[in-house]
Amino acid sequence: MSTPHSADPATCDPNWWRQATVYQIYPRSFADHDGDGIGDLPGITARLPYLADLGVDAVWLSPFYPSALADGGYDVDDYRDVDPRLGTLADFDALVQEAHGLGMKVVVDIVPNHTSDRHMWFQEALRAPRGSRERDRYIFRDGRGENGDEPPSDWESNFGGRAWTRLPDGQWYLHLFTPEQPDVNWDNPEVRADFLTTLRFWSDRGVDGFRVDVAHGLAKDLAEPLRDLGNGQGRPLGKLPLDGSHPLYDREEVHEIFREWRQVFNEYDPPRTAVAEAWVANARRTLYARPDELGQAFNFEFLECPWSALEFRTVIDTSLVTARAAGASATWVLSNHDVVRHASRYALPVGMSRTDLDSWLLSDGREPAPDGAAGLRRARAATLLMLALPGSSYLYQGEELGLPEVADLARESLQDPVWERTGHQRKGRDGCRVPLPWTVDGPSFGFSTGTPWLPQPETFGSYSLQAQDGAEGSTLELYRAGLRLRRKMMGDESLEWVGADDATVGGVLHFRRSSGWHSVTNFSESPVPVPPGEVLLASGPLSDGRLPPDTTVWLQN
């Protein structure tokens, strides 16, 4: 068993999160203990020594709550319990105890924009009359038109189709995702109070922090008449106004909610942490990361950045400036449970958009044909670059194995609601959620003794822990070495660019940390000289003192 990072996590620096490495676990796909083909909490607990050995500071658990799985667990039936298919509250407590014993923190997902339609409150609302206290916890409205047959507004769901569903009594309810995920009414004091109870429930059980789902969507302009978005813009995606005026997203009122949450977080010693999932512009993301609110927010510009030295430098500079303005640290993420894995994104032509990636998935990953070798080289280089940056690095399960997207999942295997809701125009996110391979062969490559809930490709065994453990040059060993050095070399939260301001024109990104740690990434198509210094680690082989394309090297001088 690995040596704990600290003897007593409770006495850890309250600012542990500022430059932490956080490992995201999608529970259904990590490790299955009971053999039913679905990952569970005991399976996670059994594998925590692996994560301690990997060198992460915290684990983040995607939803493990009771759920009908209409949206992969983000349709929550009960915020203060565990789905029986995944375990029990006692299993959760054991997981937290084991993680803390190994020196790792535990972060959990909180899903405040919507509940499941099976949630006790929504079931009460369905039985209650119009205008009742029960319906006021959600967003119910009468329809438009002579008989109320038209939805109350033109708002559309993020998953396709309209955002309103009509009940037999004629009223409509709002759901910005699936109909099984009714949006709650954050103007209602009972809703606000109940979520504070939930935050305390998990904090009392030892949870160290929270990842806040759709943090920018809680407050809405529900004044009558509801505002249409018009011009085909009913779907609440894409660029948002910078003045907080959108009726559904990123409204100023949302910050009142998070200031209340911060008061709860500060009741604990050390204070509980939080990070916002807020798909907003840099200038707006700063607001969520303020010390009196959530404290940190995800940086999705970094995730979406094309493979370009200039683009990466621009995103890094902007992200550091905005994080500093908020009094927060920057966040860096390359993959998560909602996007195509970066080993596959980087294998495709530079600059492909989300729409392009949707089309690529519809072709089962064949058009355009990916360059898998180039994708993995770039993924490894991007990872070392990310780990050298000041701030928090968020890793997604399996990226340390170099896992690609499973783009060719059969249509009959798909479970993401996006597939059906878009009329089979978007394949969805299942390809990054395929259960992990632990062994080179055997039932489900060591994930389970049963049939996994999503099929694994035959090639998965070659990516497994067993195949890479101790193998020189493997992606797993690169992550282990990188995380070990990162903990040793991390200094303050600053960096200094090396070379002229236009150095990125040559396709090289070189920065220095205060500890004398240098990171150099070659984005160009030709080898470049390795700068002077002791080579600590490289994402790929160096050749005669030269840094090959798509490679990062760490130096000390």
XYZ file of C-alpha atoms in Angstrom:
557
model
C 0.000 0.000 0.000
C 1.233 3.500 -0.819
C 2.533 5.920 1.774
C -0.088 8.568 2.650
C 0.695 12.074 1.435
C -0.065 13.390 4.944
C -0.685 11.641 8.216
C -3.864 13.504 9.074
C -5.867 15.070 6.226
C -7.961 17.037 8.720
C -4.883 19.130 9.585
C -4.011 19.797 5.942
C -3.482 23.329 4.694
C -6.961 24.776 3.964
C -5.539 25.931 0.636
C -4.727 22.352 -0.435
C -6.984 22.746 -3.473
C -5.128 25.665 -5.027
C -2.525 23.489 -6.781
C -4.022 20.037 -6.301
C -4.280 17.177 -8.759
C -7.874 15.926 -8.729
C -8.869 12.625 -10.343
C -12.437 12.374 -11.644
C -14.187 9.022 -11.207
C -17.328 8.180 -13.158
C -18.504 5.531 -10.644
C -20.412 3.243 -12.996
C -17.306 2.822 -15.164
C -14.390 2.692 -12.736
C -14.429 -0.688 -10.970
C -17.212 -3.209 -10.238
C -17.005 -5.086 -6.940
C -20.202 -7.170 -6.962
C -20.085 -8.469 -10.547
C -23.277 -6.917 -11.895
C -21.419 -5.049 -14.663
C -21.878 -1.623 -13.054
C -19.068 0.097 -11.186
C -19.746 0.741 -7.516
C -18.392 2.373 -4.362
C -16.691 -0.760 -2.949
C -14.981 -1.147 -6.321
C -13.651 2.405 -6.032
C -12.486 1.841 -2.460
C -10.563 -1.267 -3.475
C -8.722 0.733 -6.153
C -7.876 3.796 -4.050
C -4.327 2.537 -3.362
C -3.783 2.619 -7.129
C -4.773 6.306 -7.177
C -2.565 7.065 -4.172
C 0.314 5.414 -6.005
C -0.541 7.408 -9.123
C 0.011 10.523 -7.014
C -3.306 12.378 -7.001
C -4.338 14.676 -4.154
C -8.103 14.171 -4.365
C -10.768 12.044 -6.007
C -13.918 13.598 -7.453
C -16.941 11.306 -7.664
C -19.517 11.942 -10.351
C -23.079 11.298 -9.081
C -23.618 8.074 -7.129
C -27.075 9.009 -5.836
C -30.285 7.007 -6.419
C -31.245 7.600 -10.039
C -33.214 6.149 -12.942
C -30.136 6.959 -15.063
C -32.090 9.008 -17.565
C -28.917 11.113 -17.762
C -26.175 8.899 -16.401
C -26.893 9.719 -12.750
C -27.400 13.460 -13.164
C -31.127 12.845 -12.636
C -31.090 12.591 -8.840
C -33.897 10.905 -6.881
C -32.441 11.584 -3.426
C -29.487 13.897 -2.756
C -28.708 12.335 0.614
C -28.370 8.644 -0.219
C -26.464 6.171 -2.412
C -27.946 4.286 -5.367
C -28.341 0.687 -4.102
C -26.717 -0.562 -7.309
C -23.595 1.358 -6.307
C -23.584 0.639 -2.571
C -24.765 2.108 0.700
C -24.022 5.084 2.911
C -21.802 2.768 4.947
C -19.866 1.986 1.758
C -19.494 5.702 1.128
C -18.185 6.257 4.645
C -15.666 3.459 4.141
C -14.519 5.055 0.887
C -13.967 8.426 2.570
C -12.102 6.807 5.455
C -9.810 4.874 3.097
C -9.162 7.930 0.914
C -8.298 10.060 3.935
C -6.080 7.305 5.301
C -4.147 7.394 2.023
C -3.828 11.172 2.177
C -6.425 11.968 -0.491
C -9.379 14.331 -0.316
C -12.878 13.468 -1.539
C -14.951 15.781 -3.769
C -18.517 14.927 -4.777
C -20.834 16.179 -7.493
C -23.820 18.265 -6.460
C -26.604 18.721 -9.049
C -28.641 21.786 -8.038
C -30.287 22.868 -11.309
C -32.732 19.966 -11.488
C -33.894 16.839 -9.696
C -35.117 13.562 -11.098
C -38.804 13.268 -11.960
C -38.822 10.468 -9.362
C -37.704 12.843 -6.604
C -40.177 13.014 -3.731
C -40.791 16.697 -4.361
C -41.671 16.257 -8.013
C -43.982 13.363 -7.257
C -45.756 15.613 -4.736
C -45.970 18.354 -7.367
C -47.612 15.992 -9.843
C -50.323 15.212 -7.311
C -50.793 18.821 -6.239
C -53.032 21.453 -7.891
C -51.901 24.487 -9.854
C -50.477 27.283 -7.742
C -49.677 24.943 -4.858
C -46.643 25.041 -2.560
C -45.534 21.716 -4.038
C -45.512 23.035 -7.602
C -43.698 26.210 -6.599
C -40.555 24.159 -5.868
C -40.343 23.642 -9.633
C -41.133 25.817 -12.661
C -44.710 25.173 -13.779
C -46.521 27.446 -16.204
C -49.719 27.513 -18.227
C -49.256 27.167 -21.960
C -49.848 29.768 -24.624
C -52.593 29.752 -27.220
C -56.337 29.521 -26.863
C -56.253 26.176 -25.042
C -52.732 26.405 -23.602
C -51.539 23.905 -26.210
C -48.338 25.807 -26.985
C -45.364 25.770 -24.568
C -44.916 28.852 -22.361
C -41.789 29.969 -24.278
C -39.552 28.891 -27.163
C -36.812 27.596 -24.860
C -35.145 24.383 -25.988
C -33.389 21.596 -24.110
C -29.625 21.228 -24.140
C -30.216 17.642 -25.226
C -32.508 18.544 -28.123
C -36.236 19.253 -28.374
C -38.252 21.767 -26.427
C -37.546 22.464 -22.772
C -41.190 22.122 -21.692
C -43.315 19.026 -21.084
C -47.084 19.170 -20.632
C -48.928 17.309 -17.910
C -52.428 15.788 -18.258
C -53.894 18.701 -16.282
C -52.665 21.089 -18.987
C -49.733 22.768 -17.199
C -46.182 22.630 -18.503
C -42.958 22.175 -16.522
C -39.455 23.334 -17.460
C -36.488 20.995 -18.025
C -33.341 22.353 -19.630
C -32.123 18.785 -20.038
C -34.313 15.647 -20.266
C -38.015 15.581 -19.270
C -36.885 13.298 -16.423
C -34.867 16.259 -15.043
C -37.334 18.998 -14.023
C -35.642 22.287 -13.134
C -36.124 23.452 -9.564
C -37.186 26.991 -8.688
C -34.301 28.754 -6.948
C -36.573 31.694 -6.102
C -38.196 29.353 -3.592
C -36.699 29.616 -0.047
C -37.525 25.958 0.653
C -35.335 24.871 -2.266
C -32.448 27.011 -1.043
C -32.701 25.710 2.504
C -32.882 22.065 1.446
C -29.687 22.281 -0.612
C -27.886 23.810 2.359
C -28.989 20.758 4.327
C -27.534 18.537 1.602
C -24.195 20.368 1.666
C -23.994 19.880 5.425
C -25.057 16.215 5.153
C -22.064 15.298 2.975
C -19.648 17.666 4.709
C -20.533 16.015 8.020
C -19.626 12.657 6.460
C -16.141 13.912 5.670
C -16.528 15.217 2.116
C -13.850 17.833 1.460
C -15.403 19.637 -1.484
C -18.075 19.842 -4.157
C -18.149 20.068 -7.942
C -21.244 22.128 -8.806
C -23.069 20.943 -11.924
C -24.524 23.627 -14.233
C -23.553 26.266 -11.685
C -24.490 29.066 -14.069
C -28.046 27.819 -14.608
C -29.726 28.077 -11.212
C -31.125 31.609 -11.301
C -33.612 32.320 -14.099
C -35.724 35.272 -15.186
C -39.209 33.864 -14.639
C -41.075 37.169 -14.796
C -44.254 36.999 -16.874
C -44.474 36.961 -19.762
C -41.512 34.646 -20.189
C -39.001 36.001 -22.698
C -38.639 34.111 -25.966
C -35.078 33.844 -27.222
C -36.179 33.905 -30.877
C -34.270 33.613 -34.146
C -33.626 29.940 -33.615
C -31.815 30.733 -30.369
C -34.246 28.967 -28.078
C -31.596 26.421 -27.200
C -29.536 27.744 -24.263
C -26.126 26.975 -25.700
C -23.351 28.965 -27.296
C -22.059 32.388 -26.350
C -23.900 34.189 -23.571
C -24.193 37.953 -23.095
C -21.575 39.453 -20.788
C -24.059 41.509 -18.764
C -25.945 38.676 -17.070
C -29.090 39.384 -19.084
C -29.788 35.900 -20.500
C -33.078 34.591 -19.033
C -31.692 31.135 -18.274
C -27.960 31.258 -17.695
C -25.301 33.270 -15.856
C -27.659 35.715 -14.196
C -26.413 38.031 -11.460
C -28.853 36.521 -8.955
C -26.995 33.199 -8.983
C -24.192 34.719 -6.949
C -26.522 35.327 -3.998
C -27.049 31.554 -3.890
C -23.350 30.748 -3.843
C -22.608 33.324 -1.170
C -25.056 31.399 1.026
C -23.224 28.183 0.170
C -19.878 29.722 1.108
C -21.203 30.463 4.580
C -21.939 26.756 4.985
C -18.521 25.740 3.621
C -16.841 28.037 6.130
C -18.595 26.357 9.054
C -16.044 23.546 8.687
C -12.352 23.370 9.533
C -10.773 23.319 7.040
C -13.468 25.016 4.957
C -15.082 22.848 2.296
C -14.038 23.659 -1.247
C -16.088 23.993 -4.415
C -15.530 24.297 -8.147
C -18.127 25.566 -10.609
C -19.074 23.989 -13.891
C -19.931 27.283 -15.560
C -19.863 27.425 -19.360
C -19.346 31.179 -19.455
C -16.756 33.580 -20.812
C -13.542 34.151 -18.871
C -14.662 37.541 -17.625
C -17.848 36.048 -16.153
C -16.212 32.905 -14.762
C -14.227 35.086 -12.369
C -17.424 35.856 -10.472
C -18.062 32.217 -9.528
C -14.481 31.781 -8.312
C -14.515 34.644 -5.817
C -13.497 33.730 -2.236
C -16.960 34.537 -0.888
C -18.571 32.214 -3.449
C -17.387 28.849 -4.778
C -13.696 29.703 -4.860
C -12.827 28.017 -8.146
C -14.349 27.459 -11.604
C -13.501 25.128 -14.464
C -11.553 26.550 -17.391
C -13.110 25.034 -20.498
C -11.145 27.240 -22.894
C -8.090 25.114 -22.084
C -10.012 21.915 -22.852
C -11.229 23.278 -26.188
C -7.919 24.839 -27.236
C -6.604 23.596 -30.620
C -3.088 22.137 -30.857
C -1.237 25.422 -31.304
C 1.496 27.108 -29.262
C -0.054 30.538 -29.766
C -3.554 29.351 -28.826
C -2.299 27.569 -25.709
C -0.300 30.594 -24.570
C -3.267 32.904 -25.054
C -5.562 30.640 -23.028
C -2.968 30.160 -20.276
C -2.307 33.892 -19.929
C -5.994 34.775 -19.877
C -6.840 32.024 -17.408
C -4.095 33.013 -14.974
C -5.117 36.662 -15.103
C -8.803 35.965 -14.499
C -8.105 33.476 -11.709
C -5.819 35.979 -10.018
C -8.491 38.668 -10.323
C -10.912 36.400 -8.459
C -8.419 35.518 -5.730
C -8.639 31.911 -6.951
C -6.192 29.546 -8.582
C -6.511 28.495 -12.207
C -7.998 25.147 -13.222
C -6.761 22.959 -16.062
C -8.611 20.035 -17.610
C -8.140 18.108 -20.859
C -10.866 15.439 -20.591
C -13.995 14.723 -18.583
C -17.207 12.664 -18.701
C -18.862 15.025 -21.208
C -16.290 15.366 -23.994
C -14.339 13.287 -26.497
C -11.148 12.054 -24.819
C -8.174 14.228 -25.661
C -6.050 11.352 -27.013
C -8.671 11.150 -29.778
C -9.319 14.897 -30.179
C -5.627 15.485 -30.821
C -5.623 12.634 -33.374
C -7.973 14.633 -35.611
C -7.349 17.688 -37.809
C -6.506 20.748 -35.732
C -9.366 23.047 -34.884
C -12.350 20.695 -35.153
C -15.401 22.178 -33.440
C -17.942 20.433 -31.200
C -20.175 20.055 -34.238
C -17.303 18.497 -36.172
C -16.723 16.053 -33.330
C -20.412 15.119 -33.313
C -20.132 14.306 -37.026
C -16.966 12.303 -36.415
C -18.729 10.231 -33.762
C -21.668 9.629 -36.123
C -19.180 8.159 -38.591
C -18.042 5.760 -35.835
C -14.728 7.572 -35.741
C -13.850 6.932 -39.378
C -14.344 10.318 -41.081
C -11.864 11.861 -40.824
C -9.566 8.954 -40.023
C -7.715 9.650 -36.761
C -3.933 9.491 -36.470
C -3.838 7.555 -33.212
C -0.073 7.745 -32.777
C -0.048 11.524 -33.206
C -3.042 11.840 -30.880
C -1.309 9.961 -28.089
C 1.948 11.906 -28.556
C 0.078 15.188 -28.293
C -2.026 13.984 -25.365
C 1.123 13.047 -23.431
C 2.776 16.369 -24.312
C -0.346 18.344 -23.330
C -0.535 16.491 -20.018
C 3.033 17.360 -19.020
C 2.439 20.971 -20.046
C -0.748 21.061 -17.951
C 0.876 19.487 -14.891
C 3.609 22.133 -14.949
C 1.131 25.022 -14.814
C 0.267 26.805 -11.543
C -3.203 25.871 -10.344
C -5.309 22.722 -10.052
C -5.076 19.918 -12.616
C -8.177 17.787 -13.102
C -7.633 14.312 -14.588
C -10.383 12.078 -15.980
C -10.293 8.365 -15.233
C -8.399 6.378 -17.843
C -6.488 9.275 -19.356
C -3.454 8.067 -17.417
C -3.711 4.907 -19.530
C -3.880 6.905 -22.769
C -7.410 5.657 -23.451
C -8.930 6.868 -26.725
C -12.595 7.625 -27.292
C -14.647 4.528 -28.124
C -16.216 6.159 -31.172
C -17.677 3.026 -32.770
C -20.137 1.958 -30.078
C -23.071 0.194 -31.715
C -26.267 2.234 -31.864
C -28.141 -0.351 -29.806
C -25.601 0.042 -26.980
C -25.977 3.808 -26.617
C -27.494 5.036 -23.353
C -26.832 8.781 -23.452
C -30.211 10.580 -23.788
C -28.634 12.900 -26.359
C -28.935 10.101 -28.959
C -32.725 9.865 -28.810
C -33.442 13.498 -27.937
C -31.620 14.756 -31.052
C -33.317 12.280 -33.374
C -30.063 10.350 -33.754
C -28.177 13.449 -34.906
C -25.714 13.410 -31.982
C -24.286 10.155 -30.721
C -23.583 11.532 -27.271
C -21.033 10.966 -24.542
C -20.995 7.210 -24.010
C -17.678 6.832 -25.838
C -15.729 8.465 -23.016
C -17.645 6.536 -20.328
C -16.775 2.966 -21.366
C -15.621 0.973 -18.297
C -11.895 0.974 -17.595
C -9.570 -1.936 -18.416
C -7.526 -3.210 -15.475
C -6.120 -6.454 -16.929
C -4.892 -7.506 -20.374
C -7.588 -10.151 -20.742
C -10.372 -11.897 -18.820
C -13.984 -10.858 -18.275
C -14.324 -7.154 -19.102
C -10.551 -6.721 -18.741
C -10.756 -6.856 -14.951
C -13.496 -4.252 -14.604
C -16.106 -6.814 -13.503
C -16.825 -10.531 -13.423
C -20.043 -9.729 -15.290
C -20.907 -8.040 -18.567
C -20.070 -4.317 -18.450
C -22.931 -1.868 -18.905
C -21.178 -0.468 -21.991
C -19.159 -2.783 -24.266
C -15.367 -2.463 -24.281
C -13.388 -2.767 -27.534
C -11.044 -5.723 -27.985
C -8.065 -3.360 -27.959
C -8.696 -2.224 -24.382
C -6.478 -4.892 -22.845
C -3.381 -3.296 -24.353
C -4.188 -0.054 -22.489
C -4.818 -1.755 -19.139
C -3.082 -1.146 -15.834
C -1.617 -4.634 -16.043
C -0.138 -3.968 -19.493
C 1.438 -0.634 -18.489
C 2.418 -1.123 -14.853
C 6.201 -0.858 -14.666
C 6.573 -0.672 -18.465
C 9.223 1.873 -19.365
C 7.787 4.655 -21.491
C 4.161 3.711 -20.896
C 1.605 6.483 -20.482
C 0.796 5.264 -16.973
C 4.430 5.505 -15.906
C 4.635 8.970 -17.491
C 1.724 10.133 -15.322
C 3.236 8.571 -12.213
C 6.587 10.244 -12.823
C 4.955 13.554 -13.727
C 2.771 13.673 -10.633
C 5.686 12.690 -8.383
C 7.858 15.478 -9.781
C 4.979 17.948 -9.759
C 4.524 17.570 -6.026
C 8.267 18.040 -5.490
C 8.737 20.989 -7.871
C 5.573 23.026 -7.282
C 6.319 26.571 -6.129
C 4.164 29.671 -5.944
C 1.306 30.306 -8.379
C 3.308 32.256 -10.931
C 5.081 31.449 -14.172
C 7.484 33.325 -16.402
C 7.595 32.924 -20.173
C 11.045 32.279 -21.533
C 12.075 33.929 -24.797
C 10.680 36.821 -26.778
C 6.965 37.557 -26.740
C 6.708 36.228 -30.277
C 8.511 32.968 -29.434
C 5.332 31.004 -30.027
C 5.481 31.911 -33.704
C 8.100 29.177 -33.984
C 5.717 26.714 -32.389
C 7.511 26.362 -29.043
C 5.992 27.106 -25.628
C 8.571 27.557 -22.845
C 7.862 28.754 -19.319
C 9.666 28.696 -15.974
C 8.247 28.246 -12.472
C 9.726 29.942 -9.405
C 11.451 26.739 -8.297
C 13.631 26.757 -11.415
C 11.410 24.187 -13.110
C 11.096 24.649 -16.883
C 8.471 23.214 -19.225
C 9.109 23.276 -22.981
C 6.564 22.006 -25.535
C 7.254 21.709 -29.257
C 4.017 22.275 -31.200
C 5.867 22.610 -34.514
C 6.504 20.017 -37.202
C 10.294 20.013 -36.797
C 12.688 19.145 -33.948
C 14.079 22.059 -31.932
C 17.100 22.265 -29.592
C 16.491 21.284 -25.976
C 17.334 24.310 -23.779
C 20.156 23.992 -21.221
C 19.348 22.260 -17.959
C 18.958 18.860 -16.340
C 16.283 16.802 -18.095
C 13.763 15.653 -15.493
C 11.116 14.061 -17.695
C 9.963 14.046 -21.305
C 6.661 12.987 -22.839
C 8.545 11.120 -25.576
C 12.112 10.183 -26.531
C 14.597 13.011 -27.131
C 17.021 12.748 -30.046
C 20.592 14.067 -29.933
C 19.713 17.011 -27.740
C 16.674 17.928 -29.791
C 13.010 18.048 -28.819
C 10.835 16.257 -31.411
C 7.468 17.602 -32.560
C 4.465 17.044 -30.258
C 6.717 16.562 -27.230
C 7.136 18.258 -23.842
C 10.276 18.183 -21.715
C 10.758 19.279 -18.097
C 14.109 20.754 -17.124
C 15.728 22.021 -13.921
C 18.404 24.680 -13.754
